[in-house]
Coordinates of N, CA and C and ligand atoms in Angstrom, one line a residue:
M1 N 122.1 211.6 59.6 CA 121.4 210.3 59.8 C 120.4 210.0 58.7
A2 N 120.4 208.8 58.2 CA 119.5 208.5 57.1 C 118.0 208.7 57.6
K3 N 117.1 208.9 56.6 CA 115.7 209.2 56.9 C 115.1 208.1 57.8
R4 N 115.3 206.8 57.5 CA 114.7 205.8 58.2 C 115.2 205.7 59.7
K5 N 116.5 206.0 59.8 CA 117.1 206.0 61.2 C 116.4 207.1 62.0
L6 N 116.3 208.3 61.4 CA 115.7 209.4 62.1 C 114.2 209.1 62.5
Q7 N 113.5 208.5 61.5 CA 112.1 208.1 61.8 C 112.0 207.2 63.0
R8 N 112.8 206.2 62.9 CA 112.8 205.2 64.0 C 113.2 205.8 65.3
F9 N 114.2 206.7 65.3 CA 114.6 207.4 66.5 C 113.5 208.2 67.1
A10 N 112.7 208.9 66.2 CA 111.6 209.7 66.8 C 110.5 208.7 67.3
E11 N 110.3 207.6 66.6 CA 109.2 206.8 66.9 C 109.4 206.1 68.3
I12 N 110.7 205.7 68.6 CA 110.8 205.0 69.9 C 110.5 205.9 71.1
G13 N 110.5 207.2 70.8 CA 110.1 208.1 71.9 C 108.6 208.0 72.3
T14 N 107.9 207.3 71.4 CA 106.4 207.2 71.6 C 106.1 205.7 72.1
F15 N 107.1 204.9 72.1 CA 106.9 203.4 72.4 C 106.8 203.3 73.9
K16 N 105.8 202.7 74.4 CA 105.6 202.5 75.9 C 106.6 201.5 76.5
N17 N 107.2 200.7 75.6 CA 108.2 199.7 76.1 C 109.6 200.1 75.9
V18 N 109.9 201.4 75.6 CA 111.3 201.9 75.5 C 111.5 203.0 76.5
V19 N 112.6 203.0 77.2 CA 112.9 204.0 78.1 C 114.3 204.5 77.7
Q20 N 114.5 205.9 77.7 CA 115.7 206.4 77.1 C 116.4 207.3 78.2
L21 N 117.7 207.1 78.3 CA 118.6 207.9 79.1 C 118.0 208.3 80.5
D22 N 117.9 209.5 80.8 CA 117.4 209.9 82.2 C 116.1 209.4 82.6
E23 N 115.2 209.1 81.6 CA 113.9 208.6 81.9 C 114.0 207.3 82.6
G24 N 115.1 206.6 82.4 CA 115.3 205.3 83.1 C 115.7 205.3 84.5
K25 N 116.2 206.5 84.9 CA 116.8 206.6 86.3 C 115.8 206.3 87.4
P26 N 114.6 206.8 87.3 CA 113.6 206.6 88.4 C 113.2 205.1 88.5
Y27 N 113.5 204.3 87.5 CA 113.2 202.9 87.7 C 114.3 202.1 88.5
K28 N 115.4 202.8 88.8 CA 116.5 202.1 89.5 C 115.9 201.5 90.8
G29 N 116.0 200.2 91.0 CA 115.5 199.5 92.1 C 114.0 199.2 92.0
K30 N 113.4 199.6 90.9 CA 111.9 199.5 90.9 C 111.5 198.9 89.5
W31 N 112.4 198.3 88.7 CA 112.0 197.8 87.4 C 110.8 196.9 87.5
K32 N 110.9 195.9 88.4 CA 109.8 194.9 88.5 C 108.5 195.6 88.9
Q33 N 108.5 196.4 89.9 CA 107.2 197.0 90.4 C 106.7 198.1 89.5
D34 N 107.6 199.0 89.1 CA 107.1 200.2 88.4 C 107.1 200.0 86.9
F35 N 108.0 199.3 86.3 CA 108.0 199.1 84.8 C 107.1 197.9 84.4
F36 N 107.4 196.8 85.0 CA 106.7 195.5 84.6 C 105.5 195.3 85.4
K37 N 105.4 195.9 86.6 CA 104.2 195.8 87.5 C 104.0 194.3 87.9
N38 N 105.1 193.7 88.3 CA 105.0 192.4 88.8 C 106.3 192.1 89.7
E39 N 106.5 190.9 90.2 CA 107.6 190.6 91.0 C 108.5 189.6 90.4
N40 N 108.3 189.4 89.1 CA 109.1 188.3 88.4 C 110.5 188.6 88.2
P41 N 111.4 187.6 88.0 CA 112.8 187.8 87.9 C 113.1 188.8 86.7
L42 N 114.2 189.5 86.8 CA 114.6 190.5 85.9 C 115.9 190.0 85.2
I43 N 115.9 190.0 83.8 CA 117.0 189.5 83.0 C 117.4 190.6 82.0
L44 N 118.7 190.9 81.9 CA 119.1 192.0 81.0 C 119.8 191.3 79.8
E45 N 119.6 192.0 78.6 CA 120.4 191.6 77.4 C 121.3 192.9 77.1
L46 N 122.6 192.8 77.3 CA 123.4 194.0 77.0 C 123.9 193.9 75.6
A47 N 124.1 195.1 75.0 CA 124.5 195.2 73.5 C 123.4 194.5 72.7
C48 N 122.1 194.7 73.0 CA 121.1 193.9 72.5 C 120.8 194.1 71.0
G49 N 121.2 195.3 70.5 CA 121.0 195.5 69.1 C 119.5 195.5 68.8
K50 N 119.0 194.5 68.0 CA 117.6 194.4 67.6 C 116.8 193.6 68.7
G51 N 117.5 193.1 69.7 CA 116.9 192.5 70.8 C 116.3 191.1 70.6
E52 N 117.0 190.3 69.8 CA 116.5 189.0 69.5 C 116.4 188.1 70.8
Y53 N 117.4 188.2 71.6 CA 117.4 187.4 72.9 C 116.3 187.9 73.8
S54 N 116.1 189.2 73.9 CA 115.1 189.7 74.8 C 113.7 189.2 74.4
V55 N 113.5 189.4 73.1 CA 112.1 189.1 72.5 C 111.8 187.6 72.6
N56 N 112.8 186.8 72.2 CA 112.6 185.3 72.1 C 112.5 184.7 73.5
L57 N 113.4 185.2 74.4 CA 113.3 184.7 75.8 C 112.0 185.2 76.4
G58 N 111.6 186.4 76.1 CA 110.4 186.9 76.7 C 109.2 186.1 76.3
K59 N 109.2 185.6 75.0 CA 108.0 184.8 74.5 C 108.1 183.4 75.2
K60 N 109.3 182.9 75.4 CA 109.5 181.6 76.0 C 109.2 181.5 77.5
Y61 N 109.5 182.7 78.2 CA 109.4 182.7 79.6 C 108.5 183.9 80.0
P62 N 107.1 183.7 79.9 CA 106.2 184.8 80.2 C 106.3 185.2 81.7
G63 N 106.8 184.3 82.5 CA 107.0 184.6 84.0 C 108.3 185.3 84.4
K64 N 109.0 185.8 83.4 CA 110.2 186.5 83.7 C 110.2 187.9 82.9
N65 N 110.9 188.8 83.4 CA 111.0 190.2 82.7 C 112.3 190.3 82.0
F66 N 112.3 190.9 80.9 CA 113.5 191.1 80.1 C 113.7 192.6 79.7
V67 N 114.9 193.1 79.8 CA 115.3 194.4 79.4 C 116.4 194.4 78.4
G68 N 116.2 194.7 77.2 CA 117.3 194.8 76.2 C 118.0 196.2 76.3
I69 N 119.3 196.2 76.3 CA 120.0 197.5 76.5 C 121.0 197.8 75.4
D70 N 120.9 198.9 74.8 CA 121.8 199.3 73.7 C 121.7 200.8 73.6
Y71 N 122.7 201.5 73.0 CA 122.5 202.9 72.8 C 122.1 203.3 71.4
K72 N 121.9 202.3 70.5 CA 121.4 202.7 69.2 C 119.9 202.5 69.1
G73 N 119.3 203.7 69.0 CA 117.8 203.7 69.0 C 117.2 203.0 67.8
N74 N 117.8 203.1 66.6 CA 117.2 202.5 65.4 C 117.3 201.0 65.5
R75 N 118.2 200.4 66.2 CA 118.3 199.0 66.4 C 117.2 198.5 67.4
I76 N 117.2 199.2 68.6 CA 116.2 198.9 69.6 C 114.8 198.9 69.0
W77 N 114.6 199.9 68.1 CA 113.2 200.0 67.5 C 112.7 198.7 67.0
V78 N 113.6 197.9 66.4 CA 113.2 196.6 65.8 C 112.6 195.7 66.8
G79 N 113.3 195.4 67.9 CA 112.8 194.5 69.0 C 111.6 195.1 69.7
A80 N 111.6 196.4 69.9 CA 110.5 197.1 70.6 C 109.3 197.0 69.8
K81 N 109.4 197.2 68.5 CA 108.2 197.2 67.6 C 107.6 195.8 67.6
M82 N 108.5 194.8 67.5 CA 108.0 193.4 67.5 C 107.3 193.1 68.8
A83 N 107.9 193.5 69.9 CA 107.2 193.2 71.2 C 105.9 193.9 71.3
L84 N 105.8 195.1 70.8 CA 104.5 195.8 70.9 C 103.5 195.2 69.9
D85 N 103.9 194.9 68.7 CA 103.0 194.3 67.7 C 102.5 192.9 68.2
E86 N 103.3 192.2 68.9 CA 102.9 190.8 69.3 C 102.4 190.8 70.7
G87 N 102.2 192.0 71.3 CA 101.7 192.1 72.7 C 102.5 191.4 73.7
I88 N 103.8 191.4 73.6 CA 104.7 190.8 74.6 C 105.0 191.8 75.7
E89 N 104.4 191.6 76.8 CA 104.5 192.7 77.8 C 105.6 192.6 78.8
N90 N 106.3 191.4 78.8 CA 107.4 191.2 79.7 C 108.8 191.5 79.1
V91 N 108.7 192.3 78.0 CA 110.0 192.8 77.4 C 110.0 194.3 77.2
G92 N 111.1 194.9 77.7 CA 111.3 196.3 77.6 C 112.7 196.6 77.1
F93 N 112.9 197.9 76.7 CA 114.2 198.3 76.2 C 114.7 199.6 76.8
L94 N 116.0 199.6 77.1 CA 116.5 200.8 77.7 C 117.7 201.3 76.8
R95 N 117.6 202.6 76.4 CA 118.6 203.1 75.5 C 119.6 204.0 76.4
I96 N 120.7 203.4 76.7 CA 121.7 204.0 77.5 C 123.1 203.5 77.1
Q97 N 124.1 204.2 77.6 CA 125.5 203.7 77.5 C 125.6 202.7 78.6
I98 N 126.1 201.5 78.4 CA 126.2 200.5 79.4 C 127.2 200.9 80.5
Q99 N 128.1 201.8 80.2 CA 129.1 202.3 81.2 C 128.3 202.9 82.4
N100 N 127.1 203.4 82.1 CA 126.3 204.0 83.2 C 125.3 203.1 83.8
I101 N 125.4 201.8 83.7 CA 124.4 200.9 84.1 C 124.1 201.0 85.6
L102 N 125.1 201.5 86.4 CA 124.8 201.6 87.9 C 123.8 202.7 88.2
D103 N 123.6 203.6 87.2 CA 122.6 204.7 87.5 C 121.2 204.2 87.2
Y104 N 121.1 203.0 86.7 CA 119.8 202.5 86.3 C 119.3 201.2 87.0
F105 N 120.2 200.5 87.6 CA 119.9 199.3 88.3 C 120.5 199.3 89.7
E106 N 119.7 198.9 90.7 CA 120.1 198.9 92.1 C 121.0 197.6 92.3
K107 N 121.8 197.7 93.4 CA 122.6 196.6 93.8 C 121.7 195.3 93.9
E108 N 122.1 194.2 93.3 CA 121.4 192.9 93.4 C 119.9 193.0 92.9
E109 N 119.7 193.9 92.0 CA 118.3 194.0 91.4 C 118.1 193.0 90.3
V110 N 119.2 192.5 89.7 CA 119.0 191.7 88.4 C 119.3 190.2 88.7
D111 N 118.6 189.4 88.0 CA 118.7 187.9 88.2 C 119.7 187.3 87.3
E112 N 119.8 187.8 86.1 CA 120.7 187.2 85.1 C 121.1 188.2 84.0
I113 N 122.2 188.0 83.4 CA 122.7 189.0 82.3 C 123.2 188.2 81.1
W114 N 122.7 188.6 79.9 CA 123.2 188.1 78.7 C 124.0 189.2 78.0
I115 N 125.1 188.9 77.4 CA 125.8 189.8 76.5 C 125.9 189.2 75.2
T116 N 125.3 189.8 74.2 CA 125.2 189.1 72.9 C 126.0 189.8 71.8
F117 N 127.0 189.2 71.3 CA 127.9 189.7 70.2 C 128.3 191.1 70.4
P118 N 128.9 191.4 71.6 CA 129.4 192.8 71.8 C 130.5 193.1 70.8
D119 N 130.7 194.4 70.5 CA 131.8 194.8 69.7 C 133.1 194.4 70.3
P120 N 134.0 193.7 69.6 CA 135.2 193.1 70.2 C 136.3 194.1 70.6
Q121 N 136.3 195.3 69.9 CA 137.3 196.3 70.3 C 138.7 195.7 70.4
P122 N 139.2 195.2 69.3 CA 140.5 194.4 69.4 C 141.7 195.3 69.7
Q123 N 141.7 196.6 69.3 CA 142.9 197.4 69.6 C 143.1 197.6 71.1
S124 N 144.3 197.5 71.6 CA 144.5 197.6 73.0 C 144.0 198.9 73.6
P125 N 144.2 200.1 72.9 CA 143.7 201.3 73.6 C 142.2 201.3 73.8
L126 N 141.5 200.4 73.1 CA 140.0 200.3 73.2 C 139.6 199.2 74.2
E127 N 140.5 198.7 75.0 CA 140.1 197.7 76.0 C 139.1 198.3 76.9
R128 N 139.2 199.6 77.2 CA 138.3 200.3 78.1 C 136.8 200.2 77.6
K129 N 136.7 199.9 76.3 CA 135.3 199.8 75.7 C 134.8 198.4 75.7
R130 N 135.7 197.4 76.0 CA 135.2 196.0 75.9 C 134.2 195.7 77.0
L131 N 133.1 195.2 76.7 CA 132.0 195.0 77.7 C 132.3 194.0 78.7
T132 N 133.4 193.2 78.6 CA 133.8 192.3 79.6 C 135.1 192.7 80.3
N133 N 135.5 193.9 80.2 CA 136.7 194.3 80.9 C 136.4 194.4 82.4
P134 N 137.4 194.3 83.3 CA 137.2 194.2 84.7 C 136.2 195.3 85.3
T135 N 136.3 196.5 84.7 CA 135.5 197.6 85.2 C 134.0 197.3 84.9
F136 N 133.7 196.8 83.7 CA 132.3 196.4 83.4 C 131.9 195.2 84.3
L137 N 132.8 194.3 84.4 CA 132.4 193.0 85.2 C 132.0 193.4 86.6
E138 N 132.8 194.4 87.2 CA 132.5 194.8 88.5 C 131.1 195.4 88.6
K139 N 130.7 196.2 87.6 CA 129.4 196.8 87.6 C 128.3 195.7 87.5
Y140 N 128.5 194.7 86.6 CA 127.5 193.6 86.5 C 127.4 192.9 87.8
K141 N 128.6 192.7 88.5 CA 128.6 191.9 89.7 C 127.7 192.7 90.8
T142 N 127.8 194.0 90.8 CA 127.1 194.8 91.7 C 125.6 194.7 91.5
I143 N 125.1 194.7 90.3 CA 123.7 194.7 90.1 C 123.1 193.3 90.1
L144 N 123.9 192.3 89.9 CA 123.4 190.9 89.9 C 123.2 190.4 91.3
K145 N 122.1 189.6 91.5 CA 121.9 188.9 92.8 C 123.1 187.9 93.0
S146 N 123.3 187.6 94.2 CA 124.3 186.6 94.5 C 124.0 185.3 93.7
G147 N 124.9 184.7 93.0 CA 124.7 183.5 92.3 C 124.1 183.7 90.9
G148 N 123.8 185.0 90.5 CA 123.2 185.3 89.2 C 124.1 184.9 88.1
K149 N 123.5 184.5 87.0 CA 124.4 184.0 85.9 C 124.7 185.0 84.9
M150 N 125.9 185.0 84.3 CA 126.3 185.8 83.2 C 126.4 184.9 82.0
H151 N 125.9 185.3 80.9 CA 126.1 184.6 79.6 C 126.7 185.5 78.6
L152 N 127.7 184.9 77.9 CA 128.3 185.7 76.7 C 128.2 184.8 75.5
K153 N 127.7 185.4 74.4 CA 127.8 184.7 73.1 C 128.6 185.6 72.2
T154 N 129.6 185.1 71.5 CA 130.4 186.0 70.6 C 131.0 185.1 69.5
D155 N 131.1 185.8 68.3 CA 131.8 185.1 67.2 C 133.3 185.4 67.3
N156 N 133.7 186.4 68.1 CA 135.1 186.8 68.1 C 136.0 186.0 69.0
D157 N 136.8 185.2 68.5 CA 137.6 184.3 69.3 C 138.6 185.1 70.2
G158 N 139.1 186.2 69.7 CA 140.0 187.0 70.6 C 139.2 187.6 71.8
F159 N 138.0 188.1 71.5 CA 137.2 188.6 72.6 C 136.8 187.5 73.6
Y160 N 136.5 186.4 73.1 CA 136.2 185.2 73.9 C 137.4 184.9 74.8
E161 N 138.6 184.8 74.2 CA 139.8 184.4 75.0 C 140.0 185.5 76.1
Y162 N 139.9 186.7 75.7 CA 140.1 187.9 76.6 C 139.1 187.7 77.8
T163 N 137.8 187.4 77.5 CA 136.8 187.3 78.6 C 137.2 186.1 79.5
L164 N 137.6 185.0 78.9 CA 138.0 183.9 79.8 C 139.1 184.2 80.7
E165 N 140.1 185.0 80.2 CA 141.2 185.5 81.0 C 140.7 186.3 82.2
K166 N 139.8 187.3 81.9 CA 139.3 188.1 82.9 C 138.4 187.4 83.9
I167 N 137.7 186.3 83.5 CA 137.0 185.5 84.4 C 137.9 184.8 85.3
A168 N 139.0 184.2 84.7 CA 140.0 183.5 85.6 C 140.7 184.5 86.5
E169 N 141.1 185.7 86.1 CA 141.8 186.6 87.0 C 140.9 187.0 88.1
G170 N 139.5 187.1 87.9 CA 138.6 187.4 88.9 C 138.2 186.2 89.8
N171 N 138.7 185.0 89.5 CA 138.4 183.8 90.2 C 136.9 183.5 90.1
H172 N 136.2 183.9 89.0 CA 134.8 183.6 88.9 C 134.6 182.2 88.4
A173 N 133.4 181.7 88.6 CA 133.2 180.3 88.3 C 132.5 180.0 87.0
I174 N 133.2 179.4 86.1 CA 132.6 179.0 84.8 C 131.7 177.8 85.0
E175 N 130.5 177.9 84.5 CA 129.6 176.8 84.6 C 129.5 176.0 83.3
E176 N 129.7 176.7 82.2 CA 129.7 176.0 80.8 C 130.5 176.9 79.9
Q177 N 131.2 176.2 79.0 CA 131.9 177.0 77.9 C 132.0 176.1 76.7
T178 N 132.0 176.8 75.5 CA 132.2 176.0 74.3 C 132.7 177.0 73.2
T179 N 133.5 176.6 72.3 CA 134.0 177.4 71.2 C 133.1 177.1 70.0
D180 N 132.2 176.2 70.1 CA 131.3 176.0 68.9 C 130.0 175.5 69.4
V181 N 129.1 176.5 69.7 CA 127.9 176.2 70.4 C 127.0 175.3 69.5
Y182 N 127.0 175.5 68.2 CA 126.1 174.7 67.4 C 126.6 173.2 67.2
K183 N 127.8 173.0 67.5 CA 128.4 171.7 67.4 C 128.1 171.0 68.7
T184 N 128.3 171.7 69.8 CA 128.3 171.0 71.2 C 126.8 171.0 71.7
H185 N 126.0 172.0 71.3 CA 124.6 172.1 71.9 C 123.6 172.3 70.7
P186 N 123.6 171.3 69.8 CA 122.8 171.5 68.6 C 121.3 171.6 68.9
A187 N 120.9 171.0 70.0 CA 119.4 170.9 70.3 C 119.0 171.9 71.4
D188 N 119.9 172.8 71.8 CA 119.6 173.7 72.9 C 118.8 174.9 72.4
E189 N 117.5 174.9 72.8 CA 116.6 175.9 72.3 C 117.0 177.4 72.6
I190 N 117.6 177.5 73.8 CA 118.0 178.9 74.2 C 119.3 179.3 73.4
L191 N 120.3 178.5 73.4 CA 121.5 178.8 72.8 C 121.4 178.9 71.2
S192 N 120.3 178.3 70.7 CA 120.1 178.4 69.3 C 119.3 179.6 68.8
I193 N 118.9 180.5 69.8 CA 118.3 181.8 69.4 C 119.4 182.5 68.6
K194 N 119.1 183.0 67.5 CA 120.1 183.7 66.6 C 119.8 185.2 66.6
T195 N 120.9 186.0 66.8 CA 120.8 187.4 66.6 C 121.1 187.8 65.2
H196 N 120.8 189.1 64.9 CA 121.1 189.6 63.6 C 122.6 189.4 63.2
Y197 N 123.5 189.8 64.1 CA 124.9 189.7 63.7 C 125.3 188.2 63.7
E198 N 124.8 187.4 64.6 CA 125.1 186.0 64.6 C 124.8 185.3 63.3
R199 N 123.6 185.7 62.7 CA 123.3 185.1 61.4 C 124.3 185.4 60.3
I200 N 124.8 186.7 60.4 CA 125.8 187.1 59.4 C 127.1 186.3 59.6
Y201 N 127.5 186.1 60.8 CA 128.8 185.3 61.1 C 128.6 183.9 60.7
L202 N 127.4 183.3 61.0 CA 127.2 181.9 60.7 C 127.2 181.7 59.2
Q203 N 126.7 182.6 58.4 CA 126.7 182.5 57.0 C 128.1 182.5 56.4
K204 N 129.0 183.1 57.2 CA 130.5 183.1 56.8 C 131.2 181.9 57.3
G205 N 130.5 181.0 58.0 CA 131.1 179.8 58.5 C 131.8 179.9 59.8
K206 N 131.5 181.0 60.5 CA 132.2 181.3 61.8 C 131.7 180.4 62.9
N207 N 132.6 179.9 63.8 CA 132.1 179.3 65.0 C 131.6 180.3 66.0
I208 N 130.7 179.9 66.8 CA 130.1 180.8 67.8 C 130.5 180.3 69.2
N209 N 131.2 181.2 70.0 CA 131.6 180.9 71.3 C 130.5 181.2 72.4
Y210 N 130.5 180.5 73.4 CA 129.6 180.8 74.5 C 130.2 180.4 75.8
V211 N 130.0 181.3 76.8 CA 130.4 181.0 78.2 C 129.4 181.4 79.2
R212 N 129.1 180.6 80.2 CA 128.2 181.0 81.2 C 129.0 180.9 82.5
F213 N 128.9 182.0 83.3 CA 129.7 182.0 84.6 C 129.0 182.7 85.7
R214 N 129.5 182.5 86.9 CA 128.9 183.2 88.1 C 130.1 184.0 88.7
F215 N 129.8 185.1 89.3 CA 130.8 185.9 90.1 C 131.0 185.2 91.4
C216 N 132.3 185.2 91.8 CA 132.6 184.7 93.1 C 133.1 185.8 94.1
Ligands
SAM301 C1 127.9 193.9 67.1 S1 126.4 194.6 67.6 C2 125.5 193.2 68.3 C3 124.0 193.5 68.3 C4 123.2 192.3 68.7 N1 123.4 191.8 70.0 C5 123.4 191.2 67.6 O1 124.0 190.2 67.9 O2 122.9 191.4 66.5 C6 127.0 195.4 69.2 C7 126.0 196.3 69.8 O3 126.5 196.8 71.0 C8 126.1 198.1 71.2 N2 127.0 198.7 72.1 C9 128.4 198.7 72.1 N3 128.9 199.3 73.1 C10 127.9 199.8 73.9 C11 127.8 200.5 75.1 N4 128.9 200.9 75.7 N5 126.6 200.8 75.6 C12 125.4 200.4 74.9 N6 125.5 199.7 73.7 C13 126.6 199.4 73.2 C14 126.1 198.7 69.8 O4 125.2 199.8 69.7 C15 125.6 197.5 68.9 O5 124.2 197.5 68.7

C-alpha cells in the first residue's frame, strides 16, 4: 500500500466519526441514540467513497443523521476529515463490506438510502457483487422503514438498466427516473451534488442516470 494510503488508514482509527468492522456491530438498532445521540432520521450513503453525498446532505440537513459506508478506508478518510474539520456532527462513516449490512442495522432502522456510483461489475459472473442485485435489495428492504426511499445515481447505463429490471421484477415503485439528471433537473440542489467519480464522468461528457424508488 502506498505511504499516504497507509497513513490515512491508520488515522481513521483515531477519528471519532469513523466506525470500522466489528466496532460497528454494537450500534445495530442504536445508531441514533448511541452514535448520533439524538432521534433524528437516519440516512445511508452506500459505496460512499469520499462521502460527498453524506457530507453535503449533512450540511444541508442538520436535523438528519448520515452514515457513509464503504470498505476503502483511504477514501472514507477524505469525507470523515472534512466533517471533523468543519464540525459537522450529524455525519459518520462505517467501514464495512455492504454484504454484511444486516449485522450493522436493525430491521426498519433506516429512513433513506443513497447508492452513489457503485462499481458496475458488468461481467455476468460478477452480478453477485452488483449493489442492486436482488440479494442486496432484499437487505436494504429489511433495514429501511416502510415507505423509505432508495436513490441510485450512476454513470453506467448498463448498470442503470439492470437496476430498473430488478426494480420491475420486484414490483417496487419508481417515483422518479431520468437518464440525464443535469438535463432534466438542472436546478435540483440535491441531485446536483457531485461525487469524485461523477466529476470524472461529467468531464468525459457522460450522462448521469438517477432513479428513486420505494420497496413494495
Ligand atoms: C466507483 S466508486 C464510487 C465512490 C463514490 N460514491 C463516488 O461516486 O466518487 C465505488 C465505491 O464502492 C465501494 N464498494 C464497492 N463494493 C463495495 C462493497 N461490497 N462494500 C463496501 N464498499 C464497496 C468501493 O470501495 C468504491 O469506493
